[in-house]
Structures are given as C-alpha cells and as structure tokens.
Amino acid sequence: MVRFSVSATLALLATVVVATPIDPVNIWKRQSRGSLQQVSNYNNTGSANVPFYIYVPNKQVTSPGIVVAVHYCTGTAQAYFSGSPYRQLAEQYGFIVIYPSSPHSGTCWDVSSKATLTHNGGGDSNAIANMVKWTIGKYTADPEKVFVTGTSSGAMMTNVLAATYPDIFKAGTVYSGVPAGGFYSTSGGVAAWNSSSANGQINSTPAIWGGMVRSMYPGYEGERPKMQIYHGTADSTLRTQNYYETCKQWADVFGYDYNAPATKTSNSPLSGYTRTTWGDKLQGILANNVGHSVPIQGNEDMKFFGFV
Ligand SMILES: *[C@@H]1O[C@H](CO)[C@@H](O)[C@H](O)[C@H]1NC(C)=O
Ligand SMILES: *[C@@H]1O[C@H](CO)[C@@H](O)[C@H](O)[C@H]1NC(C)=O
C-alpha cells in the first residue's frame, strides 16, 4: 500500500515536471519585473565601475524602448526611482528604465574627465553606454527607442551621453544642466566642479560648443539624438547662461542658426515657460522664475521621445 502510494506520487511529480519545464531565464525575468533591481553582470571592462539599477515594468511589450534616467548630485538610483515619474510612465508605455548610480563621493557624475568626454574612452559615460547594450541584449529592446534624461548633474551627463554616444541615443531631455564639455577639467579632475560654467561666466560661440561635441566622437557622421533643454531663470546653482550655451551647442551640431529659431511659444508647456524651437532636433524651454532644478515634465518627455 505504502509502496504503491510513493510510486504513484513520484509518477505524478514526473508528469508535473514534464508538463512545466523550468526556464531559469524566464523565472528570473518574471521575478525582476515591477521592482528596482541591481544588475551586477554587465560589461565593465575598460569603463568606470558604476552601479547599474534597472526597472522592468510589469507591462510587457515586444521590443520595449529604454529610458536612461540619471540622478542629480547627492542623489542615487533609488532616490531618482522614487522621485521621478519614469517608473509610472514605464508601466503605462512598457519601456525599461535604467537608473545608473554615481560611484563618486557626493554622487555627482563624472562629466569633467577626458575619459568620460570621449566615445569609448572609459569613465561613467562608457559604463552607462554598456548598461544600454546589456539591456538591449537581455530584453531584445528596440535600439531605435533608446532615450536619456537627467536632472542637474544628470542633465550634464545627458548632454555628455548625447555627445559621446550619438550612435546609441535617439533623444535626450535635459533638466537644468550645462553643455557637454561645460564642466571639462583642465587638470584632469574626475567628477570635478567647474565654477566658471556653474556661475554662468562662460559665453562662447555655437561653433566652439558644437566643435566640442564633434571632438568627443571624432569621425562620427551618423544621426544624432534630438535634444530638449529645460532651465529656470532663477537658477543660482547652475546659472541660466548655461541654458543659452547648451542651446548654442546643439543648434550648431544640427546646423540651425542659433540666432534665428523657427518658433517661440509663450506659456508652453506650462504657464510662464517659453518654448523655443529651432527645428525637429532642438527645443529649449526656459522656465520663468523657476530655480534649480526645473521639475520633470514626464508627459512632455513621452511626447518628445515619441511614446505618445
Ligand atoms: C566591453 O566594453 C569594452 C569597453 O567599453 C569594449 O571595448 C568591449 O568590446 C566590450 N565587450 C563586450 C563583450 O561587449
Ligand atoms: C571649465 O570649463 C570650461 C569649458 O569647457 C573650460 O574652458 C575651463 O578651462 C574649465 N575650467 C577648469 C578650471 O578646468
């Protein structure tokens, strides 16, 4: 009796095992959906050791897009995950969010070293580019839908990523940063502060700023990400001059005449904000009386990235 019962149970188990084969990859994917997870096994060869966090939404779409969301100084991946709208938007539109976390003291990003300001030069920008490559491979994400956004130091990194990896990113939105190269450190500092830029003392030409972008990936002739630049007129941390310098930079890169934008719209997207459009590839949004930093306009980002 006992013998029969045991073998019957074993037979039953065998049937169950055959009926539902274990797929470790899918189990891992299911478990990692809908919460912030750290990824430790991405390619860090030759680049900075930047902690990589990812949010894969419960909503599953074929070939999802990717938004890289880059935090501010003193911030972390976790803080930006809780404090920005991308997690909710990811659930709504089904894209994956990458939250890199700065490894530097004070958690500013390295936007000052030659390494980070060079395509495949190592440094934080290279590490973040490698996170994107890992995610595209793991989730068969759509390489045509890879975007970057960030606040303050993360906004600086957004400009740097757009300049150093134009082959990866299709669009960027910049919340209160400085131009790519604006925090360059002549003494080779990593994650160094640049007071001249921060204090708005640099007033350069579009050609010089555009040249800086081109020098970060010499010989690159392909498409570049379209850019949307936000800044407040009452920013005392990164002075408003950085808004104008950043717009000059991308206007030159795209061949727009900085001094002759196509349109200027008041109270867009919010009351007191002025939207200046140079063309399909560049918009500036200046927020009157807003300090450091301009609040994230998640729905505007979705439109700019083409999710809406
Ligand atoms: C890893 O990253 C380094 C530097 O970014 C790159 O040279 C190398 O080809 C990458 N390796 C793989 C397997 O992708
Ligand atoms: C700050 O950045 C500007 C713009 O790239 C550069 O000209 C200047 O030399 C930098 N300052 C320092 C101290 O590195």
PDB file of N, CA, C and O in Angstrom, residues 116-174:
ATOM      1  N   THR A 116      35.587  60.356 -19.767  1.00  0.00           N
ATOM      2  CA  THR A 116      34.125  60.360 -19.857  1.00  0.00           C
ATOM      3  C   THR A 116      33.645  61.212 -21.039  1.00  0.00           C
ATOM      4  O   THR A 116      32.551  60.999 -21.558  1.00  0.00           O
ATOM      5  N   LEU A 117      34.487  62.165 -21.461  1.00  0.00           N
ATOM      6  CA  LEU A 117      34.094  63.051 -22.562  1.00  0.00           C
ATOM      7  C   LEU A 117      34.538  62.512 -23.925  1.00  0.00           C
ATOM      8  O   LEU A 117      34.580  63.248 -24.902  1.00  0.00           O
ATOM      9  N   THR A 118      34.875  61.212 -23.976  1.00  0.00           N
ATOM     10  CA  THR A 118      35.331  60.589 -25.220  1.00  0.00           C
ATOM     11  C   THR A 118      34.558  59.306 -25.487  1.00  0.00           C
ATOM     12  O   THR A 118      34.388  58.490 -24.575  1.00  0.00           O
ATOM     13  N   HIS A 119      34.098  59.138 -26.725  1.00  0.00           N
ATOM     14  CA  HIS A 119      33.420  57.900 -27.129  1.00  0.00           C
ATOM     15  C   HIS A 119      34.327  56.708 -26.843  1.00  0.00           C
ATOM     16  O   HIS A 119      35.489  56.698 -27.258  1.00  0.00           O
ATOM     17  N   ASN A 120      33.812  55.717 -26.139  1.00  0.00           N
ATOM     18  CA  ASN A 120      34.587  54.523 -25.749  1.00  0.00           C
ATOM     19  C   ASN A 120      35.867  54.876 -25.011  1.00  0.00           C
ATOM     20  O   ASN A 120      36.858  54.153 -25.115  1.00  0.00           O
ATOM     21  N   GLY A 121      35.835  55.984 -24.260  1.00  0.00           N
ATOM     22  CA  GLY A 121      37.046  56.424 -23.564  1.00  0.00           C
ATOM     23  C   GLY A 121      37.137  55.904 -22.147  1.00  0.00           C
ATOM     24  O   GLY A 121      38.046  56.275 -21.412  1.00  0.00           O
ATOM     25  N   GLY A 122      36.171  55.087 -21.733  1.00  0.00           N
ATOM     26  CA  GLY A 122      36.120  54.684 -20.331  1.00  0.00           C
ATOM     27  C   GLY A 122      35.327  55.732 -19.578  1.00  0.00           C
ATOM     28  O   GLY A 122      34.730  56.619 -20.172  1.00  0.00           O
ATOM     29  N   GLY A 123      35.317  55.649 -18.264  1.00  0.00           N
ATOM     30  CA  GLY A 123      34.593  56.652 -17.494  1.00  0.00           C
ATOM     31  C   GLY A 123      33.115  56.343 -17.397  1.00  0.00           C
ATOM     32  O   GLY A 123      32.614  55.359 -17.958  1.00  0.00           O
ATOM     33  N   ASP A 124      32.405  57.212 -16.702  1.00  0.00           N
ATOM     34  CA  ASP A 124      30.987  56.977 -16.400  1.00  0.00           C
ATOM     35  C   ASP A 124      30.128  56.859 -17.657  1.00  0.00           C
ATOM     36  O   ASP A 124      29.217  56.031 -17.724  1.00  0.00           O
ATOM     37  N   SER A 125      30.413  57.692 -18.660  1.00  0.00           N
ATOM     38  CA  SER A 125      29.569  57.662 -19.857  1.00  0.00           C
ATOM     39  C   SER A 125      29.676  56.306 -20.548  1.00  0.00           C
ATOM     40  O   SER A 125      28.676  55.743 -21.005  1.00  0.00           O
ATOM     41  N   ASN A 126      30.897  55.764 -20.577  1.00  0.00           N
ATOM     42  CA  ASN A 126      31.125  54.448 -21.197  1.00  0.00           C
ATOM     43  C   ASN A 126      30.372  53.355 -20.425  1.00  0.00           C
ATOM     44  O   ASN A 126      29.736  52.470 -21.019  1.00  0.00           O
ATOM     45  N   ALA A 127      30.406  53.450 -19.101  1.00  0.00           N
ATOM     46  CA  ALA A 127      29.700  52.459 -18.274  1.00  0.00           C
ATOM     47  C   ALA A 127      28.201  52.495 -18.569  1.00  0.00           C
ATOM     48  O   ALA A 127      27.554  51.454 -18.731  1.00  0.00           O
ATOM     49  N   ILE A 128      27.643  53.697 -18.684  1.00  0.00           N
ATOM     50  CA  ILE A 128      26.201  53.823 -18.939  1.00  0.00           C
ATOM     51  C   ILE A 128      25.863  53.297 -20.338  1.00  0.00           C
ATOM     52  O   ILE A 128      24.858  52.600 -20.529  1.00  0.00           O
ATOM     53  N   ALA A 129      26.729  53.585 -21.312  1.00  0.00           N
ATOM     54  CA  ALA A 129      26.515  53.041 -22.670  1.00  0.00           C
ATOM     55  C   ALA A 129      26.498  51.515 -22.617  1.00  0.00           C
ATOM     56  O   ALA A 129      25.676  50.864 -23.284  1.00  0.00           O
ATOM     57  N   ASN A 130      27.376  50.937 -21.812  1.00  0.00           N
ATOM     58  CA  ASN A 130      27.416  49.478 -21.689  1.00  0.00           C
ATOM     59  C   ASN A 130      26.156  48.916 -21.008  1.00  0.00           C
ATOM     60  O   ASN A 130      25.731  47.803 -21.307  1.00  0.00           O
ATOM     61  N   MET A 131      25.564  49.700 -20.102  1.00  0.00           N
ATOM     62  CA  MET A 131      24.298  49.272 -19.470  1.00  0.00           C
ATOM     63  C   MET A 131      23.203  49.165 -20.531  1.00  0.00           C
ATOM     64  O   MET A 131      22.380  48.248 -20.520  1.00  0.00           O
ATOM     65  N   VAL A 132      23.200  50.138 -21.445  1.00  0.00           N
ATOM     66  CA  VAL A 132      22.197  50.124 -22.510  1.00  0.00           C
ATOM     67  C   VAL A 132      22.393  48.893 -23.386  1.00  0.00           C
ATOM     68  O   VAL A 132      21.425  48.180 -23.713  1.00  0.00           O
ATOM     69  N   LYS A 133      23.658  48.597 -23.733  1.00  0.00           N
ATOM     70  CA  LYS A 133      23.927  47.436 -24.589  1.00  0.00           C
ATOM     71  C   LYS A 133      23.482  46.143 -23.906  1.00  0.00           C
ATOM     72  O   LYS A 133      22.896  45.260 -24.540  1.00  0.00           O
ATOM     73  N   TRP A 134      23.746  46.039 -22.624  1.00  0.00           N
ATOM     74  CA  TRP A 134      23.335  44.858 -21.856  1.00  0.00           C
ATOM     75  C   TRP A 134      21.804  44.701 -21.920  1.00  0.00           C
ATOM     76  O   TRP A 134      21.286  43.613 -22.151  1.00  0.00           O
ATOM     77  N   THR A 135      21.110  45.818 -21.724  1.00  0.00           N
ATOM     78  CA  THR A 135      19.643  45.785 -21.665  1.00  0.00           C
ATOM     79  C   THR A 135      19.044  45.431 -23.026  1.00  0.00           C
ATOM     80  O   THR A 135      18.073  44.662 -23.102  1.00  0.00           O
ATOM     81  N   ILE A 136      19.619  45.965 -24.087  1.00  0.00           N
ATOM     82  CA  ILE A 136      19.123  45.633 -25.432  1.00  0.00           C
ATOM     83  C   ILE A 136      19.264  44.134 -25.662  1.00  0.00           C
ATOM     84  O   ILE A 136      18.338  43.472 -26.144  1.00  0.00           O
ATOM     85  N   GLY A 137      20.411  43.570 -25.258  1.00  0.00           N
ATOM     86  CA  GLY A 137      20.649  42.139 -25.440  1.00  0.00           C
ATOM     87  C   GLY A 137      19.722  41.281 -24.595  1.00  0.00           C
ATOM     88  O   GLY A 137      19.137  40.308 -25.074  1.00  0.00           O
ATOM     89  N   LYS A 138      19.559  41.668 -23.341  1.00  0.00           N
ATOM     90  CA  LYS A 138      18.792  40.857 -22.394  1.00  0.00           C
ATOM     91  C   LYS A 138      17.298  40.855 -22.711  1.00  0.00           C
ATOM     92  O   LYS A 138      16.629  39.847 -22.568  1.00  0.00           O
ATOM     93  N   TYR A 139      16.773  42.005 -23.086  1.00  0.00           N
ATOM     94  CA  TYR A 139      15.318  42.129 -23.247  1.00  0.00           C
ATOM     95  C   TYR A 139      14.905  42.337 -24.701  1.00  0.00           C
ATOM     96  O   TYR A 139      13.770  42.741 -24.958  1.00  0.00           O
ATOM     97  N   THR A 140      15.813  42.059 -25.633  1.00  0.00           N
ATOM     98  CA  THR A 140      15.577  42.364 -27.039  1.00  0.00           C
ATOM     99  C   THR A 140      14.835  43.701 -27.190  1.00  0.00           C
ATOM    100  O   THR A 140      13.817  43.815 -27.854  1.00  0.00           O
ATOM    101  N   ALA A 141      15.417  44.710 -26.510  1.00  0.00           N
ATOM    102  CA  ALA A 141      14.843  46.053 -26.576  1.00  0.00           C
ATOM    103  C   ALA A 141      15.111  46.638 -27.965  1.00  0.00           C
ATOM    104  O   ALA A 141      15.989  46.170 -28.687  1.00  0.00           O
ATOM    105  N   ASP A 142      14.325  47.667 -28.291  1.00  0.00           N
ATOM    106  CA  ASP A 142      14.403  48.287 -29.619  1.00  0.00           C
ATOM    107  C   ASP A 142      15.505  49.352 -29.633  1.00  0.00           C
ATOM    108  O   ASP A 142      15.371  50.398 -28.992  1.00  0.00           O
ATOM    109  N   PRO A 143      16.601  49.118 -30.367  1.00  0.00           N
ATOM    110  CA  PRO A 143      17.700  50.095 -30.390  1.00  0.00           C
ATOM    111  C   PRO A 143      17.290  51.444 -30.989  1.00  0.00           C
ATOM    112  O   PRO A 143      17.984  52.437 -30.807  1.00  0.00           O
ATOM    113  N   GLU A 144      16.139  51.471 -31.668  1.00  0.00           N
ATOM    114  CA  GLU A 144      15.657  52.743 -32.231  1.00  0.00           C
ATOM    115  C   GLU A 144      14.870  53.556 -31.207  1.00  0.00           C
ATOM    116  O   GLU A 144      14.416  54.665 -31.491  1.00  0.00           O
ATOM    117  N   LYS A 145      14.666  52.976 -30.006  1.00  0.00           N
ATOM    118  CA  LYS A 145      13.902  53.681 -28.965  1.00  0.00           C
ATOM    119  C   LYS A 145      14.713  53.775 -27.683  1.00  0.00           C
ATOM    120  O   LYS A 145      14.281  53.312 -26.620  1.00  0.00           O
ATOM    121  N   VAL A 146      15.909  54.325 -27.778  1.00  0.00           N
ATOM    122  CA  VAL A 146      16.759  54.470 -26.592  1.00  0.00           C
ATOM    123  C   VAL A 146      16.930  55.965 -26.300  1.00  0.00           C
ATOM    124  O   VAL A 146      17.379  56.721 -27.161  1.00  0.00           O
ATOM    125  N   PHE A 147      16.532  56.368 -25.088  1.00  0.00           N
ATOM    126  CA  PHE A 147      16.485  57.785 -24.746  1.00  0.00           C
ATOM    127  C   PHE A 147      17.198  58.032 -23.423  1.00  0.00           C
ATOM    128  O   PHE A 147      17.387  57.109 -22.636  1.00  0.00           O
ATOM    129  N   VAL A 148      17.555  59.294 -23.192  1.00  0.00           N
ATOM    130  CA  VAL A 148      18.226  59.625 -21.932  1.00  0.00           C
ATOM    131  C   VAL A 148      17.676  60.934 -21.400  1.00  0.00           C
ATOM    132  O   VAL A 148      17.321  61.840 -22.160  1.00  0.00           O
ATOM    133  N   THR A 149      17.588  61.001 -20.073  1.00  0.00           N
ATOM    134  CA  THR A 149      17.106  62.207 -19.410  1.00  0.00           C
ATOM    135  C   THR A 149      17.833  62.324 -18.083  1.00  0.00           C
ATOM    136  O   THR A 149      18.348  61.325 -17.562  1.00  0.00           O
ATOM    137  N   GLY A 150      17.886  63.546 -17.537  1.00  0.00           N
ATOM    138  CA  GLY A 150      18.532  63.678 -16.247  1.00  0.00           C
ATOM    139  C   GLY A 150      18.351  65.063 -15.673  1.00  0.00           C
ATOM    140  O   GLY A 150      17.981  66.005 -16.380  1.00  0.00           O
ATOM    141  N   THR A 151      18.590  65.148 -14.369  1.00  0.00           N
ATOM    142  CA  THR A 151      18.423  66.390 -13.628  1.00  0.00           C
ATOM    143  C   THR A 151      19.765  66.874 -13.094  1.00  0.00           C
ATOM    144  O   THR A 151      20.513  66.087 -12.495  1.00  0.00           O
ATOM    145  N   SER A 152      20.069  68.150 -13.312  1.00  0.00           N
ATOM    146  CA  SER A 152      21.278  68.788 -12.765  1.00  0.00           C
ATOM    147  C   SER A 152      22.548  68.051 -13.213  1.00  0.00           C
ATOM    148  O   SER A 152      22.856  68.052 -14.403  1.00  0.00           O
ATOM    149  N   SER A 153      23.276  67.399 -12.306  1.00  0.00           N
ATOM    150  CA  SER A 153      24.454  66.633 -12.746  1.00  0.00           C
ATOM    151  C   SER A 153      24.026  65.564 -13.757  1.00  0.00           C
ATOM    152  O   SER A 153      24.758  65.269 -14.718  1.00  0.00           O
ATOM    153  N   GLY A 154      22.836  65.013 -13.575  1.00  0.00           N
ATOM    154  CA  GLY A 154      22.293  64.032 -14.522  1.00  0.00           C
ATOM    155  C   GLY A 154      21.947  64.671 -15.862  1.00  0.00           C
ATOM    156  O   GLY A 154      21.999  64.021 -16.912  1.00  0.00           O
ATOM    157  N   ALA A 155      21.611  65.971 -15.831  1.00  0.00           N
ATOM    158  CA  ALA A 155      21.352  66.712 -17.070  1.00  0.00           C
ATOM    159  C   ALA A 155      22.664  66.943 -17.809  1.00  0.00           C
ATOM    160  O   ALA A 155      22.737  66.844 -19.037  1.00  0.00           O
ATOM    161  N   MET A 156      23.720  67.228 -17.037  1.00  0.00           N
ATOM    162  CA  MET A 156      25.053  67.361 -17.653  1.00  0.00           C
ATOM    163  C   MET A 156      25.423  66.042 -18.325  1.00  0.00           C
ATOM    164  O   MET A 156      25.933  66.016 -19.447  1.00  0.00           O
ATOM    165  N   MET A 157      25.171  64.930 -17.615  1.00  0.00           N
ATOM    166  CA  MET A 157      25.501  63.612 -18.170  1.00  0.00           C
ATOM    167  C   MET A 157      24.646  63.324 -19.404  1.00  0.00           C
ATOM    168  O   MET A 157      25.107  62.683 -20.345  1.00  0.00           O
ATOM    169  N   THR A 158      23.420  63.801 -19.417  1.00  0.00           N
ATOM    170  CA  THR A 158      22.559  63.608 -20.591  1.00  0.00           C
ATOM    171  C   THR A 158      23.203  64.256 -21.822  1.00  0.00           C
ATOM    172  O   THR A 158      23.286  63.647 -22.892  1.00  0.00           O
ATOM    173  N   ASN A 159      23.685  65.493 -21.660  1.00  0.00           N
ATOM    174  CA  ASN A 159      24.382  66.156 -22.768  1.00  0.00           C
ATOM    175  C   ASN A 159      25.642  65.389 -23.161  1.00  0.00           C
ATOM    176  O   ASN A 159      25.945  65.237 -24.356  1.00  0.00           O
ATOM    177  N   VAL A 160      26.374  64.890 -22.155  1.00  0.00           N
ATOM    178  CA  VAL A 160      27.613  64.145 -22.440  1.00  0.00           C
ATOM    179  C   VAL A 160      27.302  62.838 -23.175  1.00  0.00           C
ATOM    180  O   VAL A 160      27.983  62.491 -24.147  1.00  0.00           O
ATOM    181  N   LEU A 161      26.271  62.140 -22.747  1.00  0.00           N
ATOM    182  CA  LEU A 161      25.912  60.878 -23.417  1.00  0.00           C
ATOM    183  C   LEU A 161      25.447  61.131 -24.850  1.00  0.00           C
ATOM    184  O   LEU A 161      25.776  60.379 -25.767  1.00  0.00           O
ATOM    185  N   ALA A 162      24.692  62.216 -25.045  1.00  0.00           N
ATOM    186  CA  ALA A 162      24.229  62.556 -26.397  1.00  0.00           C
ATOM    187  C   ALA A 162      25.422  62.868 -27.293  1.00  0.00           C
ATOM    188  O   ALA A 162      25.421  62.544 -28.486  1.00  0.00           O
ATOM    189  N   ALA A 163      26.459  63.478 -26.707  1.00  0.00           N
ATOM    190  CA  ALA A 163      27.644  63.848 -27.486  1.00  0.00           C
ATOM    191  C   ALA A 163      28.564  62.656 -27.733  1.00  0.00           C
ATOM    192  O   ALA A 163      29.117  62.510 -28.820  1.00  0.00           O
ATOM    193  N   THR A 164      28.739  61.788 -26.724  1.00  0.00           N
ATOM    194  CA  THR A 164      29.716  60.701 -26.848  1.00  0.00           C
ATOM    195  C   THR A 164      29.120  59.430 -27.459  1.00  0.00           C
ATOM    196  O   THR A 164      29.843  58.638 -28.048  1.00  0.00           O
ATOM    197  N   TYR A 165      27.807  59.231 -27.308  1.00  0.00           N
ATOM    198  CA  TYR A 165      27.161  58.031 -27.874  1.00  0.00           C
ATOM    199  C   TYR A 165      25.952  58.376 -28.744  1.00  0.00           C
ATOM    200  O   TYR A 165      24.841  57.892 -28.518  1.00  0.00           O
ATOM    201  N   PRO A 166      26.184  59.219 -29.784  1.00  0.00           N
ATOM    202  CA  PRO A 166      25.082  59.568 -30.685  1.00  0.00           C
ATOM    203  C   PRO A 166      24.592  58.339 -31.446  1.00  0.00           C
ATOM    204  O   PRO A 166      23.493  58.346 -31.993  1.00  0.00           O
ATOM    205  N   ASP A 167      25.410  57.294 -31.460  1.00  0.00           N
ATOM    206  CA  ASP A 167      25.041  56.049 -32.145  1.00  0.00           C
ATOM    207  C   ASP A 167      24.059  55.229 -31.307  1.00  0.00           C
ATOM    208  O   ASP A 167      23.413  54.324 -31.830  1.00  0.00           O
ATOM    209  N   ILE A 168      23.936  55.547 -30.015  1.00  0.00           N
ATOM    210  CA  ILE A 168      23.048  54.775 -29.128  1.00  0.00           C
ATOM    211  C   ILE A 168      21.752  55.528 -28.844  1.00  0.00           C
ATOM    212  O   ILE A 168      20.672  54.949 -28.878  1.00  0.00           O
ATOM    213  N   PHE A 169      21.856  56.826 -28.555  1.00  0.00           N
ATOM    214  CA  PHE A 169      20.681  57.573 -28.093  1.00  0.00           C
ATOM    215  C   PHE A 169      19.954  58.266 -29.237  1.00  0.00           C
ATOM    216  O   PHE A 169      20.580  58.795 -30.147  1.00  0.00           O
ATOM    217  N   LYS A 170      18.617  58.233 -29.170  1.00  0.00           N
ATOM    218  CA  LYS A 170      17.800  58.843 -30.223  1.00  0.00           C
ATOM    219  C   LYS A 170      17.250  60.205 -29.800  1.00  0.00           C
ATOM    220  O   LYS A 170      16.864  61.003 -30.646  1.00  0.00           O
ATOM    221  N   ALA A 171      17.170  60.461 -28.487  1.00  0.00           N
ATOM    222  CA  ALA A 171      16.713  61.760 -27.997  1.00  0.00           C
ATOM    223  C   ALA A 171      17.140  61.919 -26.548  1.00  0.00           C
ATOM    224  O   ALA A 171      17.358  60.932 -25.844  1.00  0.00           O
ATOM    225  N   GLY A 172      17.251  63.183 -26.121  1.00  0.00           N
ATOM    226  CA  GLY A 172      17.600  63.459 -24.735  1.00  0.00           C
ATOM    227  C   GLY A 172      16.811  64.645 -24.214  1.00  0.00           C
ATOM    228  O   GLY A 172      16.530  65.587 -24.973  1.00  0.00           O
ATOM    229  N   THR A 173      16.431  64.603 -22.932  1.00  0.00           N
ATOM    230  CA  THR A 173      15.828  65.780 -22.300  1.00  0.00           C
ATOM    231  C   THR A 173      16.685  66.152 -21.089  1.00  0.00           C
ATOM    232  O   THR A 173      17.078  65.299 -20.307  1.00  0.00           O
ATOM    233  N   VAL A 174      16.956  67.455 -20.993  1.00  0.00           N
ATOM    234  CA  VAL A 174      17.986  67.971 -20.097  1.00  0.00           C
ATOM    235  C   VAL A 174      17.342  68.926 -19.095  1.00  0.00           C
ATOM    236  O   VAL A 174      16.857  69.984 -19.480  1.00  0.00           O
TER     237      VAL A 174
END
